[in-house]
Short mmCIF file of C-alpha atoms in Angstrom, two decimals:
data_model
loop_
_atom_site.label_atom_id
_atom_site.label_comp_id
_atom_site.label_asym_id
_atom_site.label_seq_id
_atom_site.Cartn_x
_atom_site.Cartn_y
_atom_site.Cartn_z
CA MET A 166 -4.19 15.80 29.64
CA GLU A 167 -5.18 14.40 26.57
CA GLU A 168 -5.60 10.51 26.67
CA SER A 169 -5.10 8.22 23.59
CA ARG A 170 -7.94 5.24 23.58
CA SER A 171 -8.30 1.90 21.80
CA PRO A 172 -9.87 1.93 17.88
CA ILE A 173 -12.45 0.66 18.65
CA HIS A 174 -13.83 3.73 21.00
CA ASP A 175 -12.31 6.43 18.20
CA ILE A 176 -14.76 4.51 15.71
CA VAL A 177 -17.84 4.63 17.63
CA ASN A 178 -17.09 7.98 19.07
CA ALA A 179 -16.29 9.59 15.72
CA LEU A 180 -19.44 8.07 14.17
CA TRP A 181 -21.62 9.11 17.08
CA ARG A 182 -20.51 12.49 16.78
CA ALA A 183 -20.82 13.09 13.43
CA LEU A 184 -24.27 11.91 13.64
CA VAL A 185 -25.50 13.88 16.23
CA ALA A 186 -23.72 16.88 14.44
CA LEU A 187 -26.10 15.72 11.49
CA GLY A 188 -29.51 15.52 13.91
CA ALA A 189 -29.92 12.07 13.03
CA PRO A 190 -32.54 10.00 14.99
CA VAL A 191 -30.16 7.31 15.99
CA ALA A 192 -30.70 5.29 19.10
CA THR A 193 -27.10 4.72 20.79
CA ALA A 194 -26.83 1.33 20.56
CA GLU A 195 -27.45 1.73 17.04
CA VAL A 196 -24.74 3.89 16.44
CA GLU A 197 -22.32 1.15 18.37
CA ARG A 198 -23.50 -1.69 16.49
CA TRP A 199 -22.82 0.23 13.00
CA GLY A 200 -19.19 1.36 14.62
CA PHE A 201 -18.72 -2.53 16.09
CA THR A 202 -18.92 -3.59 12.47
CA ILE A 203 -16.56 -1.23 10.82
CA HIS A 204 -13.74 -2.04 13.33
CA ALA A 205 -14.70 -5.42 13.01
CA ALA A 206 -14.24 -5.25 9.11
CA LEU A 207 -10.85 -2.99 9.74
CA SER A 208 -9.55 -5.62 11.88
CA ALA A 209 -9.32 -8.56 9.19
CA PHE A 210 -5.69 -10.53 9.17
CA GLY A 211 -3.28 -8.98 6.65
CA ARG A 212 -4.17 -5.47 6.90
CA GLU A 213 -1.40 -3.28 7.49
CA PHE A 214 -2.08 -0.47 6.10
CA HIS A 215 -6.08 -0.10 5.49
CA ASN A 216 -6.55 -0.32 9.12
CA HIS A 217 -7.74 1.46 12.02
CA ASP A 218 -4.72 3.72 11.92
CA HIS A 219 -5.53 4.78 8.72
CA VAL A 220 -8.64 5.57 8.82
CA ILE A 221 -8.84 7.59 12.74
CA GLY A 222 -6.39 9.38 10.90
CA LEU A 223 -8.52 10.74 8.31
CA VAL A 224 -11.54 10.87 10.91
CA GLU A 225 -9.33 14.06 12.56
CA GLU A 226 -10.67 16.71 10.35
CA GLY A 227 -13.14 16.99 7.80
CA ASP A 228 -17.21 17.78 8.41
CA ALA A 229 -19.25 14.97 9.47
CA LEU A 230 -20.45 13.64 6.39
CA GLU A 231 -16.54 13.45 5.10
CA VAL A 232 -16.26 12.05 8.79
CA ILE A 233 -18.47 9.54 8.23
CA ALA A 234 -16.79 8.63 4.57
CA ALA A 235 -13.90 8.45 5.73
CA LEU A 236 -14.81 5.76 8.68
CA TYR A 237 -16.76 3.46 5.64
CA HIS A 238 -13.87 4.17 2.80
CA ASP A 239 -12.29 1.06 3.80
CA ALA A 240 -14.57 -1.29 4.99
CA VAL A 241 -14.82 -3.68 2.58
CA TYR A 242 -11.39 -4.64 0.81
CA ILE A 243 -12.56 -8.10 -0.82
CA GLN A 244 -8.88 -9.34 -1.80
CA VAL A 245 -7.51 -9.21 1.29
CA ASP A 246 -10.11 -10.19 3.35
CA HIS A 247 -11.33 -12.86 0.76
CA GLY A 248 -14.39 -11.82 0.79
CA PRO A 249 -16.73 -9.18 2.55
CA PRO A 250 -16.42 -8.55 6.32
CA PRO A 251 -18.62 -11.03 8.17
CA ALA A 252 -19.81 -8.57 9.93
CA MET A 253 -21.47 -7.13 7.11
CA ALA A 254 -21.88 -9.65 4.75
CA ALA A 255 -25.94 -9.76 5.06
CA GLN A 256 -26.08 -6.68 3.79
CA LEU A 257 -23.51 -6.80 0.48
CA ALA A 258 -25.42 -10.37 -0.11
CA ASN A 259 -28.31 -9.21 -1.39
CA VAL A 260 -26.51 -6.86 -3.74
CA LEU A 261 -23.49 -8.01 -4.87
CA ALA A 262 -22.87 -11.42 -5.76
CA PRO A 263 -19.24 -13.17 -6.71
CA GLY A 264 -18.77 -14.61 -9.97
CA PRO A 265 -15.33 -15.94 -12.60
CA ASP A 266 -14.74 -12.38 -13.26
CA GLY A 267 -15.96 -10.16 -10.39
CA TRP A 268 -18.92 -9.53 -8.62
CA ARG A 269 -22.01 -8.83 -10.35
CA ILE A 270 -24.54 -6.26 -8.81
CA LEU A 271 -27.99 -7.66 -8.10
CA PRO A 272 -31.17 -6.82 -8.60
CA GLY A 273 -31.70 -5.90 -4.64
CA ALA A 274 -29.16 -2.77 -5.25
CA ASP A 275 -32.36 -1.51 -7.02
CA ALA A 276 -33.97 -0.53 -3.90
CA PRO A 277 -33.50 3.51 -3.05
CA ALA A 278 -30.75 3.77 -0.85
CA ALA A 279 -28.45 1.55 -3.08
CA ARG A 280 -29.48 2.53 -6.57
CA ASP A 281 -28.56 6.39 -5.47
CA VAL A 282 -24.68 4.62 -4.22
CA LEU A 283 -24.97 2.99 -8.05
CA ALA A 284 -25.57 6.35 -9.36
CA VAL A 285 -22.87 7.91 -8.22
CA PHE A 286 -20.27 5.57 -8.88
CA GLY A 287 -21.83 5.32 -12.74
CA ARG A 288 -23.02 1.81 -12.52
CA GLN A 289 -25.95 -0.21 -12.59
CA VAL A 290 -27.45 -3.73 -11.75
CA GLY A 291 -25.57 -6.35 -14.28
CA ASP A 292 -22.50 -4.86 -14.11
CA VAL A 293 -20.04 -6.96 -12.95
CA VAL A 294 -16.55 -4.97 -11.10
CA THR A 295 -13.33 -5.80 -9.88
CA PRO A 296 -11.45 -5.11 -6.92
CA THR A 297 -9.53 -2.54 -10.01
CA THR A 298 -12.71 -0.50 -11.08
CA GLY A 299 -13.60 0.40 -7.72
CA LEU A 300 -15.43 -3.21 -6.26
CA ASN A 301 -14.12 -2.24 -2.71
CA GLU A 302 -15.28 1.77 -2.28
CA LEU A 303 -18.95 0.67 -4.36
CA ALA A 304 -19.30 -1.95 -1.65
CA SER A 305 -18.39 -0.13 1.59
CA ALA A 306 -20.22 3.38 0.31
CA LEU A 307 -23.14 0.47 -0.21
CA VAL A 308 -23.00 -0.72 3.38
CA ALA A 309 -22.51 2.87 4.50
CA ALA A 310 -26.12 3.75 2.98
CA LEU A 311 -27.69 0.44 4.03
CA GLN A 312 -26.87 0.97 7.34
CA LEU A 313 -27.05 4.32 7.65
CA GLU A 314 -30.40 4.90 5.25
CA ALA A 315 -32.98 5.25 8.44
CA ALA A 316 -30.38 7.84 10.04
CA LEU A 317 -29.71 10.65 7.34
CA GLY A 318 -31.35 12.18 4.47
CA ARG A 319 -31.00 11.46 0.51
CA GLU A 320 -28.83 13.89 -0.25
CA ASP A 321 -26.48 12.97 2.80
CA ARG A 322 -26.21 9.76 1.74
CA ILE A 323 -25.42 11.17 -1.45
CA ALA A 324 -22.43 12.94 -0.44
CA ILE A 325 -20.97 10.15 1.89
CA ALA A 326 -20.97 7.69 -1.19
CA ALA A 327 -19.52 10.45 -3.38
CA CYS A 328 -16.53 11.07 -0.98
CA ILE A 329 -15.85 6.93 -1.01
CA GLU A 330 -15.85 7.22 -4.68
CA GLN A 331 -13.24 9.88 -4.52
CA THR A 332 -10.99 7.05 -2.84
CA ILE A 333 -10.61 4.90 -5.82
CA PRO A 334 -7.44 5.75 -6.21
CA PHE A 335 -4.99 6.55 -9.53
CA ARG A 336 -7.42 7.51 -11.99
CA VAL A 337 -6.96 10.35 -14.89
CA ASP A 338 -9.25 13.08 -13.23
CA PRO A 339 -12.51 11.25 -11.91
CA VAL A 340 -13.91 14.61 -10.56
CA PRO A 341 -16.14 16.29 -13.64
CA GLU A 342 -17.30 12.92 -14.61
CA LEU A 343 -18.52 12.66 -10.95
CA HIS A 344 -19.72 15.99 -10.45
CA ALA A 345 -22.29 15.37 -13.58
CA ARG A 346 -23.10 12.37 -11.84
CA LEU A 347 -24.13 14.16 -8.50
CA ALA A 348 -26.11 16.92 -10.95
CA GLY A 349 -28.43 14.18 -12.34
CA LEU A 350 -29.06 12.84 -8.62
CA GLY A 351 -30.48 16.09 -8.22
CA LEU A 352 -27.79 18.11 -6.79
CA THR A 353 -27.54 22.01 -7.48
CA GLY A 354 -26.07 25.09 -6.67
CA ASP A 355 -24.16 25.16 -3.25
CA VAL A 356 -25.18 21.85 -2.41
CA LEU A 357 -23.33 20.01 -6.03
CA SER A 358 -20.44 22.33 -5.51
CA ILE A 359 -20.08 21.45 -1.92
CA ALA A 360 -20.42 17.68 -2.03
CA THR A 361 -17.97 17.77 -4.66
CA ARG A 362 -15.31 20.10 -3.23
CA ARG A 363 -15.65 17.81 -0.02
CA ALA A 364 -15.00 14.24 -1.88
CA VAL A 365 -11.76 15.65 -3.59
CA ARG A 366 -10.75 16.67 -0.18
CA LEU A 367 -11.38 13.23 1.53
CA GLY A 368 -9.57 11.36 -1.61
CA ASN A 369 -6.39 13.97 -1.66
CA ARG A 370 -6.60 13.13 2.10
CA ASP A 371 -6.84 9.12 1.66
CA VAL A 372 -3.58 8.96 -0.39
CA GLU A 373 -1.46 12.32 1.02
CA ASN A 374 1.26 10.07 1.88
CA PHE A 375 2.41 10.40 -1.55
CA ALA A 376 3.44 14.24 -0.69
CA GLU A 377 5.15 13.56 2.78
CA ASN A 378 8.15 15.86 2.80
CA ASP A 379 10.03 12.89 4.21
CA ALA A 380 10.48 9.45 1.90
CA ALA A 381 11.38 7.52 4.37
CA ARG A 382 8.02 8.15 5.31
CA PHE A 383 6.62 7.79 2.36
CA LEU A 384 8.29 4.50 1.62
CA ASP A 385 6.69 3.54 5.00
CA ASN A 386 3.29 4.01 3.66
CA THR A 387 4.46 1.88 0.51
CA TRP A 388 5.72 -1.30 2.70
CA LYS A 389 2.65 -1.67 4.72
CA LEU A 390 0.86 -2.14 1.03
CA LEU A 391 3.06 -4.75 -0.12
CA PRO A 392 2.22 -7.70 2.44
CA GLU A 393 -2.03 -6.38 1.70
CA SER A 394 -1.26 -7.87 -2.22
CA ASN A 395 1.22 -10.36 -1.36
CA PRO A 396 -0.19 -12.81 0.84
CA ALA A 397 3.06 -14.82 1.34
CA LEU A 398 4.68 -11.90 3.01
CA HIS A 399 2.31 -12.62 5.94
CA ALA A 400 4.54 -15.23 7.19
CA PRO A 401 7.94 -12.91 8.25
CA MET A 402 10.26 -16.17 8.58
CA VAL A 403 9.11 -18.43 6.20
CA TYR A 404 8.81 -16.35 2.73
CA THR A 405 11.42 -16.98 0.38
CA VAL A 406 13.79 -14.94 -1.75
CA ARG A 407 11.58 -15.82 -4.66
CA ASP A 408 8.45 -14.24 -3.02
CA TYR A 409 10.40 -11.66 -1.59
CA ARG A 410 11.65 -10.26 -5.12
CA ILE A 411 8.35 -11.30 -6.57
CA ALA A 412 6.84 -8.81 -3.84
CA LEU A 413 8.85 -6.10 -4.37
CA HIS A 414 8.72 -6.30 -8.23
CA LYS A 415 5.00 -5.82 -8.88
CA MET A 416 5.90 -2.54 -6.59
CA GLU A 417 8.17 -0.97 -8.66
CA SER A 418 5.90 -1.93 -12.27
CA PHE A 419 3.48 -0.14 -10.37
CA LEU A 420 4.98 2.84 -8.98
CA GLY A 421 7.15 2.84 -11.61
CA TRP A 422 3.87 3.54 -14.38
CA LEU A 423 2.06 6.16 -11.81
CA PRO A 424 2.03 9.58 -13.12
CA ALA A 425 1.54 11.65 -10.53
CA ASP A 426 -1.04 13.83 -11.51
CA ARG A 427 -3.42 10.38 -10.79
CA VAL A 428 -2.56 10.62 -7.28
CA PHE A 429 -3.83 14.27 -6.37
CA HIS A 430 -7.04 15.99 -7.91
CA ALA A 431 -8.50 19.16 -7.57
CA TRP A 432 -12.09 21.31 -8.77
CA GLU A 433 -12.61 24.77 -8.37
CA ASP A 434 -11.24 26.20 -5.39
CA GLU A 435 -10.03 21.91 -3.40
CA PRO A 436 -7.83 22.57 -2.95
CA ARG A 437 -5.67 26.21 -3.86
CA PRO A 438 -4.07 26.23 -6.69
CA GLU A 439 -0.42 26.43 -5.25
CA LEU A 440 -0.97 23.22 -2.45
CA HIS A 441 -2.14 21.10 -5.40
CA ALA A 442 0.92 22.02 -7.27
CA ARG A 443 3.07 21.49 -4.18
CA ARG A 444 1.26 18.19 -3.44
CA VAL A 445 2.12 17.11 -7.15
CA ALA A 446 5.75 17.73 -7.06
CA ARG A 447 6.28 16.38 -3.96
CA ALA A 448 4.39 13.13 -5.12
CA THR A 449 6.40 13.39 -8.37
CA GLY A 450 9.71 13.63 -6.64
CA ASN A 451 8.52 10.63 -4.15
CA LEU A 452 7.87 8.19 -6.38
CA ALA A 453 11.63 8.60 -8.53
CA LEU A 454 12.81 8.10 -5.47
CA ALA A 455 11.00 5.07 -4.08
CA VAL A 456 11.23 3.48 -7.78
CA ARG A 457 15.20 4.04 -7.73
CA TYR A 458 15.11 2.19 -3.87
CA LEU A 459 12.98 -0.94 -5.03
CA ARG A 460 15.69 -1.44 -8.10
CA ALA A 461 18.19 -1.07 -5.22
CA LYS A 462 16.93 -3.66 -3.60
CA LEU A 463 15.91 -5.60 -5.87
CA TYR A 464 19.24 -5.63 -7.96
CA SER A 465 20.46 -7.21 -4.58
CA ILE A 466 17.76 -9.88 -4.40
CA SER A 467 18.48 -10.93 -7.79
CA LEU A 468 21.98 -11.60 -6.36
CA VAL A 469 21.02 -13.55 -3.69
CA GLU A 470 18.42 -15.41 -5.68
CA SER A 471 21.08 -16.76 -8.19
CA ILE A 472 22.92 -17.77 -5.70
CA ALA A 473 20.60 -19.39 -3.73
CA ALA A 474 20.15 -21.00 -6.75
CA LEU A 475 22.84 -22.00 -7.70
CA THR A 476 24.14 -23.35 -4.38
CA GLY A 477 20.69 -25.49 -3.35
CA GLY A 478 17.47 -23.97 -4.43
CA ASP A 479 15.24 -21.02 -3.27
CA VAL A 480 15.17 -20.77 0.79
CA PRO A 481 13.20 -18.82 3.34
CA LEU A 482 14.93 -15.19 3.22
CA ASP A 483 15.60 -15.11 6.52
CA TYR A 484 17.83 -18.48 5.98
CA PHE A 485 19.97 -16.85 3.71
CA MET A 486 20.35 -13.37 5.36
CA GLY A 487 20.20 -14.58 8.95
CA GLY A 488 16.90 -13.38 11.40
CA ARG A 489 15.13 -10.43 11.23
CA LYS A 490 14.67 -10.17 14.97
CA PRO A 491 16.66 -13.11 17.72
CA VAL A 492 13.79 -15.25 19.18
CA ARG A 493 16.51 -15.38 22.25
CA PRO A 494 18.73 -12.66 24.39
CA LEU A 495 21.54 -14.06 22.20
CA PRO A 496 23.40 -11.98 19.23
CA ILE A 497 21.95 -12.92 16.00
CA ARG A 498 24.36 -13.85 13.05
CA ARG A 499 23.09 -11.06 9.88
CA LEU A 500 25.07 -11.45 6.68
CA GLU A 501 25.60 -8.16 6.86
CA GLN A 502 27.83 -8.56 9.34
CA PHE A 503 30.30 -11.02 6.89
CA LEU A 504 30.21 -8.34 4.04
CA PRO A 505 33.82 -7.21 3.50
CA THR A 506 34.65 -3.18 3.30
CA LEU A 507 35.38 -2.77 -0.29
CA PRO A 508 36.33 1.37 -2.18
CA MET A 509 33.14 3.52 -2.70
CA ALA A 510 32.46 3.77 -6.53
CA ALA A 511 32.62 7.72 -7.20
CA ASP A 512 28.69 7.86 -8.20
CA VAL A 513 26.83 7.41 -5.39
CA ASP A 514 23.55 9.50 -4.45
CA HIS A 515 23.72 10.42 -0.98
CA ALA A 516 19.86 10.10 -0.50
CA LEU A 517 19.04 6.27 -2.19
CA HIS A 518 22.30 5.57 -0.24
CA ARG A 519 20.72 7.21 3.41
CA LEU A 520 17.60 5.29 2.98
CA LEU A 521 19.13 1.51 2.23
CA ALA A 522 21.65 2.50 4.78
CA GLU A 523 19.85 3.97 7.24
CA GLY A 524 15.97 2.08 6.72
CA ARG A 525 12.83 3.59 6.52
CA ALA A 526 11.11 5.48 8.70
CA SER A 527 10.35 1.83 10.76
CA GLU A 528 10.38 -1.69 10.39
CA SER A 529 7.31 -3.54 8.78
CA SER A 530 5.99 -6.59 10.07
CA PHE A 531 8.06 -8.56 7.55
CA ASP A 532 11.01 -6.57 6.77
CA THR A 533 13.70 -5.03 8.81
CA GLY A 534 14.14 -0.82 8.09
CA PRO A 535 17.33 -0.85 6.43
CA SER A 536 18.72 -2.34 3.63
CA PRO A 537 22.40 -2.88 4.68
CA LEU A 538 23.42 -6.03 1.17
CA GLY A 539 21.52 -3.36 -1.13
CA ALA A 540 23.49 -0.46 0.67
CA PHE A 541 26.54 -2.51 -0.05
CA LEU A 542 25.93 -2.64 -3.56
CA HIS A 543 24.73 0.88 -4.56
CA ALA A 544 28.23 1.67 -2.45
CA THR A 545 30.56 -0.76 -4.16
CA CYS A 546 29.00 -0.41 -7.42
CA GLY A 547 27.59 2.78 -7.70
CA GLU A 548 24.46 4.43 -8.88
CA ARG A 549 24.71 3.82 -12.43
CA GLN A 550 26.09 0.32 -12.31
CA VAL A 551 22.90 -0.55 -9.67
CA MET A 552 19.96 0.17 -11.94
CA ARG A 553 21.94 -1.03 -14.76
CA GLY A 554 22.29 -4.52 -13.11
CA PHE A 555 18.49 -4.54 -11.81
CA GLU A 556 17.48 -4.06 -15.72
CA ALA A 557 20.05 -7.43 -16.37
CA ALA A 558 17.77 -8.76 -13.18
CA ARG A 559 14.23 -7.20 -15.27
CA ALA A 560 15.47 -9.28 -18.85
CA HIS A 561 17.13 -12.03 -16.86
CA TRP A 562 13.54 -12.73 -14.59
CA ALA A 563 11.43 -12.30 -18.17
CA ALA A 564 13.47 -14.95 -20.30
CA GLY A 565 14.09 -17.56 -17.53
CA GLY A 566 17.56 -16.95 -17.92
CA GLU A 567 20.25 -19.33 -16.15
CA PRO A 568 21.76 -17.93 -12.65
CA LEU A 569 25.10 -18.39 -14.00
CA ALA A 570 25.17 -16.22 -16.93
CA PHE A 571 23.15 -13.23 -14.77
CA LEU A 572 25.83 -13.50 -12.13
CA GLU A 573 28.89 -13.58 -14.78
CA ALA A 574 27.69 -10.34 -16.50
CA GLN A 575 28.14 -8.77 -12.93
CA PRO A 576 30.71 -7.47 -10.57
CA ARG A 577 32.61 -10.43 -9.56
CA VAL A 578 34.21 -8.75 -6.37
CA VAL A 579 30.87 -8.39 -4.84
CA ILE A 580 29.26 -12.41 -5.98
CA ALA A 581 32.10 -13.32 -4.14
CA ALA A 582 31.65 -11.11 -1.18
CA ILE A 583 27.99 -12.37 -0.80
CA ALA A 584 28.29 -15.79 -1.10
CA ARG A 585 31.29 -16.21 1.45
CA ALA A 586 29.08 -13.54 4.03
CA ALA A 587 26.21 -16.58 3.26
CA ALA A 588 28.84 -19.39 4.00
CA GLU A 589 29.27 -17.89 7.34
CA ILE A 590 25.05 -17.81 7.72
CA MET A 591 24.36 -21.11 6.13
CA PRO A 592 26.64 -23.84 7.45
CA ALA A 593 24.97 -26.69 5.37
CA ARG A 594 25.66 -24.88 2.30
CA ALA A 595 28.99 -23.65 3.25
CA ALA A 596 31.53 -25.74 1.36
CA VAL A 597 29.28 -25.15 -2.33
CA LEU A 598 29.05 -21.30 -1.53
CA ARG A 599 32.69 -20.79 -0.98
CA THR A 600 33.42 -22.92 -4.14
CA LEU A 601 30.94 -20.47 -5.31
CA ALA A 602 33.00 -17.25 -3.93
CA ASP A 603 36.41 -19.23 -4.86
CA ARG A 604 34.95 -19.17 -8.76
CA PHE A 605 34.32 -15.33 -9.07
CA ALA A 606 37.24 -14.33 -6.66
#
């Protein structure tokens, strides 16, 4: 019978098996100590995607070097963890130091194991690296090389660093440059080819959720990234309507820009051409649907934000929408319970509407799975109006426009409906909300 283990067991066991397979001369206590530092790093508060589950999923396949790289590749996440993981800080202190513009590579990184990592990443002592230029991946690879310096040979350490380098996401084809740098480090023939293909394989697996066949599951992982880049969302019952809108808008802007051919990469026969083409095609479809989903949600939150501004100011999202989860065994009032049933528009895209109405694959730590207000607006206003409304909202945010002027350009029936429903949720604002509803009736 198959048994589940705690993440700390999975991590230590995977590292131990990989090192044994490579014939590494290490004691159990050393392997445990390294595994404990990885586990501690992945346990940091605020990690919802780059955590144990993600890493343990990656070590379920691949050769020993790929497994070790997968274990270490997300160990350091400076902007989320507010610095290096405490369990790894001492090792990194000699090779990286924070500064006003990023993290500077120190002379201590000129030691042999660290120097090879720098070469794999195309970096040198004195460079300043930021989270958007590979800081986290470089720091993670440095930790792996420094911890495993006595356990593995130079070629194996370089191969691990190459895998971690390829997890720097969303670049114009980075593989030819990596291949050239590995050749410059002395890798040749089959060793060079295998190291490059292994690195490409791990890099693709790291973002494999972009090729999900189920859009709801793809959006699940997208939602897990939101709190990592928006600390305000760590307090689910406290973050405001505006906090939520800013987080969604940042994600919409990024996904709206991201070309699918920057997600997955290929080298030689890794992966097979037909698999690579299928992944890129699925990523293209998922990105397009995710952007429309985010825009539908942003349109709904733009109306909520403006109504809140006109009736007393920004509020915690839970205060306007009703609680996400009951804190007592009693029914909980939610805004959508008081929305009217209005005629359905003719141009409702059913795939998008299903995502809004039924939700992503699961609820997140800070948000409900379904988007009932988004579904209401999508059904009532139709696809074209929702997307036009989003464009108007984006211009409104950029210009810092007046909330009333923005609302007056939107379908009046839905403004009145939302304001009346909100009056049932916020008794303290009920009078002013009903007055606003009457204005738009």
